[in-house]
Short mmCIF file of C-alpha atoms and ligand atoms in Angstrom, two decimals:
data_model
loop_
_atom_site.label_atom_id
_atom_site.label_comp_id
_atom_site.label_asym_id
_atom_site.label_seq_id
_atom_site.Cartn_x
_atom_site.Cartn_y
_atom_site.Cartn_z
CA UNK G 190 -18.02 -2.80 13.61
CA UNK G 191 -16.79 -5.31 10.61
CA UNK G 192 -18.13 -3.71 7.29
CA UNK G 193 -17.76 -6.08 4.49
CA UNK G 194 -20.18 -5.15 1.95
CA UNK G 195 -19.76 -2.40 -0.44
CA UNK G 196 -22.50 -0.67 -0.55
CA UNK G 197 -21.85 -0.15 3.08
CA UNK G 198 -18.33 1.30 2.74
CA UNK G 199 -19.74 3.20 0.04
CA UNK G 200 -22.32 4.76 2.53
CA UNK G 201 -19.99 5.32 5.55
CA UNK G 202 -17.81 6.98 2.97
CA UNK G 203 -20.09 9.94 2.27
CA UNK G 204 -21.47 9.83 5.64
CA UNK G 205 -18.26 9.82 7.61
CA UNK G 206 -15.13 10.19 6.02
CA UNK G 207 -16.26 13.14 3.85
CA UNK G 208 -17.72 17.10 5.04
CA UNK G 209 -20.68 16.84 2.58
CA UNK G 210 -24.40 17.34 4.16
CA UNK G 211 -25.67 13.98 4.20
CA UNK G 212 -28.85 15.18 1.61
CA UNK G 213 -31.77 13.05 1.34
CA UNK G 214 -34.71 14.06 -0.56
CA UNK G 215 -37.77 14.59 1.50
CA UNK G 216 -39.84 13.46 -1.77
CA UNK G 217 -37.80 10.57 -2.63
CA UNK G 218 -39.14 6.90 -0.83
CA UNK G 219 -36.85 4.25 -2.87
CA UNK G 220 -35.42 1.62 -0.84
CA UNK G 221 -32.29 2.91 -0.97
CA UNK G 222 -33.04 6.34 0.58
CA UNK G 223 -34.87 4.78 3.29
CA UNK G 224 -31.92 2.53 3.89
CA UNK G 225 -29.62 5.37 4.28
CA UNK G 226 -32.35 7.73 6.11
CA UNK G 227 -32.24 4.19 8.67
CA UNK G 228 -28.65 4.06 8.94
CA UNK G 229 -28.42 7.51 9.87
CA UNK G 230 -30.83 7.33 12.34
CA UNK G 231 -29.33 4.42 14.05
CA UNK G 232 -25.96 6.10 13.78
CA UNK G 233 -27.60 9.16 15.60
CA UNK G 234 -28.91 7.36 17.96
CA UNK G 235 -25.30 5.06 18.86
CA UNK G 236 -23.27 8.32 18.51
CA UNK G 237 -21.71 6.44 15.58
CA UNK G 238 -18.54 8.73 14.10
CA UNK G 239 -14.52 7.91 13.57
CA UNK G 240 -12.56 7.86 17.15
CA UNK G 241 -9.56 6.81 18.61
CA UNK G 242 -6.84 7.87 20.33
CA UNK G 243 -4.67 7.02 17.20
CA UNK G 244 -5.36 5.86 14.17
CA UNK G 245 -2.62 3.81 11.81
CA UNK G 246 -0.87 5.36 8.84
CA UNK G 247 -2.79 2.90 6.67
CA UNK G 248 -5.98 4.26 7.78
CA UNK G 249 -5.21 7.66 7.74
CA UNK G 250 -3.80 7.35 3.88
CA UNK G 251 -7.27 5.61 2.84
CA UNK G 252 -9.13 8.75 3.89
CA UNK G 253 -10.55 10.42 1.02
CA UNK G 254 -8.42 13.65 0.80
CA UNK G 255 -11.18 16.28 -0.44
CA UNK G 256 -13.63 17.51 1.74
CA UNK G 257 -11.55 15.16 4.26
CA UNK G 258 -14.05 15.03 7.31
CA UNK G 259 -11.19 16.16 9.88
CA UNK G 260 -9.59 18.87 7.88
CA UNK G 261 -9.55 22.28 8.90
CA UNK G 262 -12.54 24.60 7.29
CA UNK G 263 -10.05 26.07 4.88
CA UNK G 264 -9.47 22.77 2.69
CA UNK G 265 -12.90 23.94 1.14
CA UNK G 266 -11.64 26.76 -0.15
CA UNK G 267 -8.81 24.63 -2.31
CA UNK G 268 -11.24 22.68 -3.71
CA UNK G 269 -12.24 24.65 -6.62
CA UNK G 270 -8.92 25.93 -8.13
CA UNK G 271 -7.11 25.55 -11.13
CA UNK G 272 -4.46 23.18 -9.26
CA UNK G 273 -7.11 21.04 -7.50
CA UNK G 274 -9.13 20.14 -10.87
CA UNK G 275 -5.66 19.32 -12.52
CA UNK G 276 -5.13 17.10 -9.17
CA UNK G 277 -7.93 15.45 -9.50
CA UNK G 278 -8.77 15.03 -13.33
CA UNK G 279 -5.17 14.11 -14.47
CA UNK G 280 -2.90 13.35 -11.56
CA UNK G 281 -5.89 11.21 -10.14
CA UNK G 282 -5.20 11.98 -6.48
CA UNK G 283 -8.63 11.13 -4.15
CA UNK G 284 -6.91 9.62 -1.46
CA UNK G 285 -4.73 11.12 1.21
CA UNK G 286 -2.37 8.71 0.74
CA UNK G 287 -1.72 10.04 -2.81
CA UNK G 288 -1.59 13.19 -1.96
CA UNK G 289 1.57 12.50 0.46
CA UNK G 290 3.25 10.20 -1.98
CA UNK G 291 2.99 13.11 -4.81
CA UNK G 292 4.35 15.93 -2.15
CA UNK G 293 7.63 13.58 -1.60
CA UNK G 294 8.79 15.09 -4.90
CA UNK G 295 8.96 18.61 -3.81
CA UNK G 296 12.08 17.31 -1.56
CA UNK G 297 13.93 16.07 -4.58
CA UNK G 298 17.21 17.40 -4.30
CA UNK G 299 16.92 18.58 -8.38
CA UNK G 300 13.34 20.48 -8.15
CA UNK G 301 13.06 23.74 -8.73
CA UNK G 302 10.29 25.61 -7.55
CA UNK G 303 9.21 26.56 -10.64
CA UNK G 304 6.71 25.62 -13.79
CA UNK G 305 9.25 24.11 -15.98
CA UNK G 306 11.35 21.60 -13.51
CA UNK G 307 13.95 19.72 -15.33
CA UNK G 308 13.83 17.04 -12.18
CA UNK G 309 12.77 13.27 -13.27
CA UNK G 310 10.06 13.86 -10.97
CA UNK G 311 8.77 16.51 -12.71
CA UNK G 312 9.62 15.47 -16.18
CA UNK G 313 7.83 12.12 -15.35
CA UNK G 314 4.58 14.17 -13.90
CA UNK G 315 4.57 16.12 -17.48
CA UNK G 316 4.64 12.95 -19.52
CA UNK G 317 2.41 10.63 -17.38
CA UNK G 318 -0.16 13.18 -16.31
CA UNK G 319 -0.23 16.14 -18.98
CA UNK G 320 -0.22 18.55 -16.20
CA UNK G 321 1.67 21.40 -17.30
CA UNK G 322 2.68 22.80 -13.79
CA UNK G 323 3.51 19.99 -11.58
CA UNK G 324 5.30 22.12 -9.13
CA UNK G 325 1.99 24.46 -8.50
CA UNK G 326 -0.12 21.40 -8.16
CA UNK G 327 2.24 19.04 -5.58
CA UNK G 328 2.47 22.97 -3.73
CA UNK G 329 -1.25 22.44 -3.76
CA UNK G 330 -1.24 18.94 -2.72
CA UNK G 331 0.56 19.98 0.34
CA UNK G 332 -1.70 22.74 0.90
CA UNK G 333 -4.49 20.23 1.03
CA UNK G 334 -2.49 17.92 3.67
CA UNK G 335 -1.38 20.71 6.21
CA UNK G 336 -5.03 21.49 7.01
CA UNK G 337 -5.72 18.34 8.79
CA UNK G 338 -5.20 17.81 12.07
CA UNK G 339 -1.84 15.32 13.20
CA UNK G 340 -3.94 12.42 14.08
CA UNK G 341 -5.41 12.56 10.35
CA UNK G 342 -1.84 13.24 8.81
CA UNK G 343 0.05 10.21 7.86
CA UNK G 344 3.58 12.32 7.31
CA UNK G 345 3.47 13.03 10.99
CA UNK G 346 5.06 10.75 13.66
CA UNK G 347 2.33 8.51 14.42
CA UNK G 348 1.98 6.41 18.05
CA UNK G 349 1.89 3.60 15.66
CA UNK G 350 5.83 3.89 15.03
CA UNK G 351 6.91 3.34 17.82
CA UNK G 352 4.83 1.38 19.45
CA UNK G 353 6.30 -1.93 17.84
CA UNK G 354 9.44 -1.64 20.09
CA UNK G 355 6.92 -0.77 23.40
CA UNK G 356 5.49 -4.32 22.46
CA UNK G 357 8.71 -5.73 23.50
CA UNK G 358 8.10 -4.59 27.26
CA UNK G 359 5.56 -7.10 28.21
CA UNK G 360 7.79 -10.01 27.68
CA UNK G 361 8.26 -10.73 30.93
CA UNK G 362 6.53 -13.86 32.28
CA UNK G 363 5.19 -13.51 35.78
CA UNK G 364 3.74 -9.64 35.27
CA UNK G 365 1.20 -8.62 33.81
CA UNK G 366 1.38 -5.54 32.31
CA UNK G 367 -0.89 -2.60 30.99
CA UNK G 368 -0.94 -2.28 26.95
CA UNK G 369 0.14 0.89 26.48
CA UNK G 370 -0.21 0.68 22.47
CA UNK G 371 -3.71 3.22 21.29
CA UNK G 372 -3.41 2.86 17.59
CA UNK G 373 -6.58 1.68 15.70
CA UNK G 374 -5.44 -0.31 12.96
CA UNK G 375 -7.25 -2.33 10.24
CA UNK G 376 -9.38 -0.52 7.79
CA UNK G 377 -11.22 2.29 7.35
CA UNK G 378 -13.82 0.94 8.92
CA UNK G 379 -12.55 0.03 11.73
CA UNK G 380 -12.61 3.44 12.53
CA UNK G 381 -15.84 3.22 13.50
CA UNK G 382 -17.04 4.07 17.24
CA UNK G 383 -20.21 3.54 18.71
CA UNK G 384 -21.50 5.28 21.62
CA UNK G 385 -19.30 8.09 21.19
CA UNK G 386 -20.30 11.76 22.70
CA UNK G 387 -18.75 14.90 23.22
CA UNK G 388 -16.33 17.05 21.33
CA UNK G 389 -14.39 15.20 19.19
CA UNK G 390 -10.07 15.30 19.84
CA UNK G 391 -7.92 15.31 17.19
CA UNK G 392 -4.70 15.93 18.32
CA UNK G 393 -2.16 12.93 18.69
CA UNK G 394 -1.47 11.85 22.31
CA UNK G 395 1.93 11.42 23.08
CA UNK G 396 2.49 7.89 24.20
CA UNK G 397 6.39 7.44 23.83
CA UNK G 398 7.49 6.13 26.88
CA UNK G 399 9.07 8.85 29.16
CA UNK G 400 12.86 8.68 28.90
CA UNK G 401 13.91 10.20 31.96
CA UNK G 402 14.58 13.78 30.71
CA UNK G 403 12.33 15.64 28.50
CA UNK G 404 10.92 13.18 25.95
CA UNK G 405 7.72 10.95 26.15
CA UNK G 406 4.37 11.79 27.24
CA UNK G 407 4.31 8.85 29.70
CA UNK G 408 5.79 7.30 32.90
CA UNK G 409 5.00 3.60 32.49
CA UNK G 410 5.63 2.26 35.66
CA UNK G 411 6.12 -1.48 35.46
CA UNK G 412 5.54 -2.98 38.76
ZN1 LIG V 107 10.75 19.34 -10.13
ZN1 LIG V 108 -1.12 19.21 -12.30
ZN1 LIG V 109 -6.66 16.93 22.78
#
């Protein structure tokens, strides 16, 4: 389903990506209510929601990080703290890829887990940010990213890693060969399924190709 316009990214945002009710005023009749109230009907209707087998680290990093629509119940429960409106307000993360790139820091070799880190990283966070504790709020940041599931977490090993060197395997001319590669890539969008049913699976299938001993989910037989 190719989104362009804004408007509609805007829409599947808050309908899709994010854990909020979907609230429409009974009283309200502007056009833009009843496009929304159509849109969610349709989507009803075609079962419309985010699937795949595997989605690509870009896609997972452009998923809005609070009230993520995957995350575990729990994530609600961050939302309100001290750390979380210092995340938001003046370290500006929204987006899970932020989130990861800010928790890199707590492996600096220098950090200290503690309010006053001398490490650059830290240092940095003070001056850029006026955040006072950067430590409590990348702890926090991390919090937020180990309640979603590892299809939704982009500092997991995704299918999409390795699946670059399974390309390689259907070079051969005369055979035709099954593509064994189940990441959805593109953008968030793309994400999109129609006709979907069911409960929704979000763990991460393992499609390494089996090595002979006890690694790799899969036997691709060539022949
Ligand atoms: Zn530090
Ligand atoms: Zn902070
Ligand atoms: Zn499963």
């Amino acid at each position: 389903m190719p989104v362009q316009n804004k408007m509609w990214t805007l829409k599947l945002k808050t309908i899709f990506l994010q854990s909020w009710k979907t609230h429409i005023p009974k009283s309200s009749t502007t056009a833009a209510t009843n496009d929304i109230k159509d849109i969610l009907r349709t989507f009803k209707k075609y079962g419309v929601r985010q699937e795949g087998l595997a989605f690509s680290r870009k896609i997972t990093r452009s998923m809005p990080i609070w009230y993520h629509r995957h995350a575990d119940k729990k994530i609600r429960k961050l939302n309100h703290s001290e750390a979380s409106i210092c995340l938001k307000k003046n370290h500006k993360i929204f987006s899970v890829g932020e989130a990861s790139d800010f928790v890199i820091h707590l492996g600096n070799l220098n950090h200290q887990p503690i309010a006053n880190c001398e490490c650059l990283p830290c240092v940095t966070t003070r001056v850029d940010t006026q955040c006072h504790n950067p430590n409590r709020c990348m702890n926090r940041a991390k919090d937020l990213l180990n309640t979603l599931p590892s299809k939704w977490d982009p500092r997991q090993q995704l299918p999409e890693d390795y699946e670059r060197e399974q390309g390689a395997v259907g070079d051969y001319d005369q055979w035709s060969y099954f593509d064994p590669t189940v990441t959805t890539k593109g953008e968030l969008s793309d994400s999109l399924r129609t006709f979907t049913h069911g409960e929704l699976c979000n763990d991460l299938p393992d499609t390494r190709p089996y090595d002979g001993l006890n690694n790799g989910g899969h036997r691709w037989v060539l022949f």
